[in-house]
PDB file of C-alpha atoms in Angstrom:
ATOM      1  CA  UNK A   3     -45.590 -96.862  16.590  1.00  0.00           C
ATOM      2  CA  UNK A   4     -43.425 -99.471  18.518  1.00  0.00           C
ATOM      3  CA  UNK A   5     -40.826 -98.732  20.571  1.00  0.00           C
ATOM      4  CA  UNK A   6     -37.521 -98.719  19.668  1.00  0.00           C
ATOM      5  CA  UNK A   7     -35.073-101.461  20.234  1.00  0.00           C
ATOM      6  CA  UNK A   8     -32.646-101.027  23.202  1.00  0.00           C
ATOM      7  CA  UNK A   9     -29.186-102.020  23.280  1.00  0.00           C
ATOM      8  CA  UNK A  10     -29.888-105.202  25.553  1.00  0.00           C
ATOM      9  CA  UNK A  11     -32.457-106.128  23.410  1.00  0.00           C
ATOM     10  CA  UNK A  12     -30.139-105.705  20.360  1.00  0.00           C
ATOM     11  CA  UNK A  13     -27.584-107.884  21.895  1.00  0.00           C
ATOM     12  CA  UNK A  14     -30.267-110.328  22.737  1.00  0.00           C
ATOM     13  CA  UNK A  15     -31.287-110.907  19.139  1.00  0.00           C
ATOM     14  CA  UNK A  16     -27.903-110.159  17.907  1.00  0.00           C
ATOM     15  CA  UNK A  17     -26.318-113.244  19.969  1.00  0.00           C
ATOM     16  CA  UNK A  18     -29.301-115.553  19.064  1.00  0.00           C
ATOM     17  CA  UNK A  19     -29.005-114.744  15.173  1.00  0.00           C
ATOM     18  CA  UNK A  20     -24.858-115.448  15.555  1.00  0.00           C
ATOM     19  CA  UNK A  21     -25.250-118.383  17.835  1.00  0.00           C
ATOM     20  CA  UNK A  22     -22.865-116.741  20.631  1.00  0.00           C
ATOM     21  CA  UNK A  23     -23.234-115.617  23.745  1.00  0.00           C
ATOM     22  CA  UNK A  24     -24.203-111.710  24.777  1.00  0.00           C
ATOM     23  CA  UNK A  25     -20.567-111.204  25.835  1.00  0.00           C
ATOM     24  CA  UNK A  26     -19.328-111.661  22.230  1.00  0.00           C
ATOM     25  CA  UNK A  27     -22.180-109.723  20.435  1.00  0.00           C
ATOM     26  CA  UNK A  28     -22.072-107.265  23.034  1.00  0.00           C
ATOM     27  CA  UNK A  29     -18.255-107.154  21.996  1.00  0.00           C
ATOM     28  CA  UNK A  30     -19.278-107.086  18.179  1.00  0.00           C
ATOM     29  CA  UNK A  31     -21.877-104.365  18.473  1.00  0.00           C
ATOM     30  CA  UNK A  32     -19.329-101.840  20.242  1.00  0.00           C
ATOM     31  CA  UNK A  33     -16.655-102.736  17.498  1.00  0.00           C
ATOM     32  CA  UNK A  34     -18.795-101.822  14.829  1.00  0.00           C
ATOM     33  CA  UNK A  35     -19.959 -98.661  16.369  1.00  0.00           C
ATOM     34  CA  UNK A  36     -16.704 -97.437  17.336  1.00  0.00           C
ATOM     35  CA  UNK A  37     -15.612 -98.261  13.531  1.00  0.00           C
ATOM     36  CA  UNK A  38     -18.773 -96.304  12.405  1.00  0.00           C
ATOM     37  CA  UNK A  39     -18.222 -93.179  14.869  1.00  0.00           C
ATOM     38  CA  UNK A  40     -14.046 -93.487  13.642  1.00  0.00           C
ATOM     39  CA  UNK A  41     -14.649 -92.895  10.042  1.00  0.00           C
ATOM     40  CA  UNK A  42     -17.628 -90.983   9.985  1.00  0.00           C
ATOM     41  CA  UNK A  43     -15.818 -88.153  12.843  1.00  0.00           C
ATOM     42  CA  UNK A  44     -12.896 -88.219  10.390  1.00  0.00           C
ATOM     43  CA  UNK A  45     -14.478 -86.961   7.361  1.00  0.00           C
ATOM     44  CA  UNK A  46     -15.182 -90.441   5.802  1.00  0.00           C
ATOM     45  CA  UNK A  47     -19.101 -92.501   5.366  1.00  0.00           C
ATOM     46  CA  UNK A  48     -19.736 -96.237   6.060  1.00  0.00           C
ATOM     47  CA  UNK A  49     -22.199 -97.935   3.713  1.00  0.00           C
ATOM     48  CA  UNK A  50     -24.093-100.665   5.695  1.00  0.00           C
ATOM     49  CA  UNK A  51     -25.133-103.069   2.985  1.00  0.00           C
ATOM     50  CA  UNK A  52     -28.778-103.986   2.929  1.00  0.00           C
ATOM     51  CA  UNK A  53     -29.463-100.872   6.165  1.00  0.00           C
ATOM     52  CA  UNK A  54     -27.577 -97.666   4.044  1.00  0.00           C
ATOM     53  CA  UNK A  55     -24.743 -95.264   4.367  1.00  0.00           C
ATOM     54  CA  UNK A  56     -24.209 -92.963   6.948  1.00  0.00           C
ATOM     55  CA  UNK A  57     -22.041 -89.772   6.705  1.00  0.00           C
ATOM     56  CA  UNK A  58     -21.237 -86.147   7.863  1.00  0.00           C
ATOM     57  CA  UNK A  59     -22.316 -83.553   5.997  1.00  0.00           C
ATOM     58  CA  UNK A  60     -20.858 -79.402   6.302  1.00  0.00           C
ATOM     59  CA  UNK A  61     -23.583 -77.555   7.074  1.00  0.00           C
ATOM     60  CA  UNK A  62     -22.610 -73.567   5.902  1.00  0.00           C
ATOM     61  CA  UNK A  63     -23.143 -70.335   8.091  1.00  0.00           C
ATOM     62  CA  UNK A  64     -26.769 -69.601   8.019  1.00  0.00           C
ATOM     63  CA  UNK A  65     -29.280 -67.012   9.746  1.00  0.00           C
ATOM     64  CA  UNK A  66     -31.793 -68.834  11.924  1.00  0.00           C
ATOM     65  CA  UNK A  67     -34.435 -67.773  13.912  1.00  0.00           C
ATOM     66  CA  UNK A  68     -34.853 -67.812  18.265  1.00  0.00           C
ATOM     67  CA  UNK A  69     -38.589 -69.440  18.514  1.00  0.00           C
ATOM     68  CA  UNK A  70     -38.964 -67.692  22.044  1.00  0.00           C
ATOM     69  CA  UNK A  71     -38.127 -63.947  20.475  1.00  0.00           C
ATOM     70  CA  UNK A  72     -38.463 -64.545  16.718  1.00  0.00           C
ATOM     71  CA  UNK A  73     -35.004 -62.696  16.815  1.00  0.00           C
ATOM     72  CA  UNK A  74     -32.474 -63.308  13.809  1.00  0.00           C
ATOM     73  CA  UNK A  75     -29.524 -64.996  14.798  1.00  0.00           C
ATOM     74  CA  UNK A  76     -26.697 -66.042  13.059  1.00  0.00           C
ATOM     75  CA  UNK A  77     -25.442 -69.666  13.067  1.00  0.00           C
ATOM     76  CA  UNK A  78     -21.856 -70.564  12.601  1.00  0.00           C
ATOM     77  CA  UNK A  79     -20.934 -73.644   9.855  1.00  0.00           C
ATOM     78  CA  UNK A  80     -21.328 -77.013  11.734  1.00  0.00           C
ATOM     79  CA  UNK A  81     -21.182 -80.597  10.501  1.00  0.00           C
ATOM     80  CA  UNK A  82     -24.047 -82.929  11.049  1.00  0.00           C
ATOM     81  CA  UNK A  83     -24.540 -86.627  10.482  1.00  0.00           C
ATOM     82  CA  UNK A  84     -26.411 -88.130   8.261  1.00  0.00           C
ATOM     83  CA  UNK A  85     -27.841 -91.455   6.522  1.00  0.00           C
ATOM     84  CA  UNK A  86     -29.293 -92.332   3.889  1.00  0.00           C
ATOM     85  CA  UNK A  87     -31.331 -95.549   3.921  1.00  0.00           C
ATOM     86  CA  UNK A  88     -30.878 -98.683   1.384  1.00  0.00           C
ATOM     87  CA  UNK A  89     -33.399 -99.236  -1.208  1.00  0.00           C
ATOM     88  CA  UNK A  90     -33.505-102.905  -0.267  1.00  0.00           C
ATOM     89  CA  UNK A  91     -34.913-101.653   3.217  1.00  0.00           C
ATOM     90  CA  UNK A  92     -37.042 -98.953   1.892  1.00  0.00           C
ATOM     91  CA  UNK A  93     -38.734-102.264  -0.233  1.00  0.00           C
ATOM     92  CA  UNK A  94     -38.930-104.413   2.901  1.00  0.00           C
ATOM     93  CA  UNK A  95     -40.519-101.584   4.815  1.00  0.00           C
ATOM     94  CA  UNK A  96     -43.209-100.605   1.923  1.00  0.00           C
ATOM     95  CA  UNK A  97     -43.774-103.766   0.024  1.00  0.00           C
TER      96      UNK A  97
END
């Protein structure tokens, strides 16, 4: 498996693809993930067209188990985030 992309490297390719330099596309990564992290933290989702749609999801009060003393625990109700990925990458990947 290859590594994963890291932010400079994103910014790299990012800038190259716009035909700016890394300040702006540095700029226009953080914008879009503060927009993404605004609306998903309030409740809403944020389709990406082409990547998918990410979104929080209510998780209700469960019992879980402690893997170190197999003891039953109980969990509170928690949100979690989630995505769901695009067909047209799911094709791209596969095909």
């Amino acid at each position: 498996m290859a590594k994963p992309m890291t932010k400079t490297q994103l910014v790299a390719a990012l800038a190259e693809e716009m035909g700016a330099d890394k300040k702006d596309a540095a700029t226009a990564l953080d914008a879009i993930t503060g927009l993404i992290t605004k609306e998903v933290s309030g409740g809403g989702a944020v389709t990406l067209p082409g990547v998918g749609k990410i979104y929080c999801r209510e998780r209700p009060e469960r019992m879980v188990r402690n893997p170190a003393t197999g003891e039953q625990i109980k969990k509170d109700a928690d949100k979690v985030v989630k995505m769901t990925i695009a067909k047209a990458l799911k094709d791209s990947v596969n095909g």
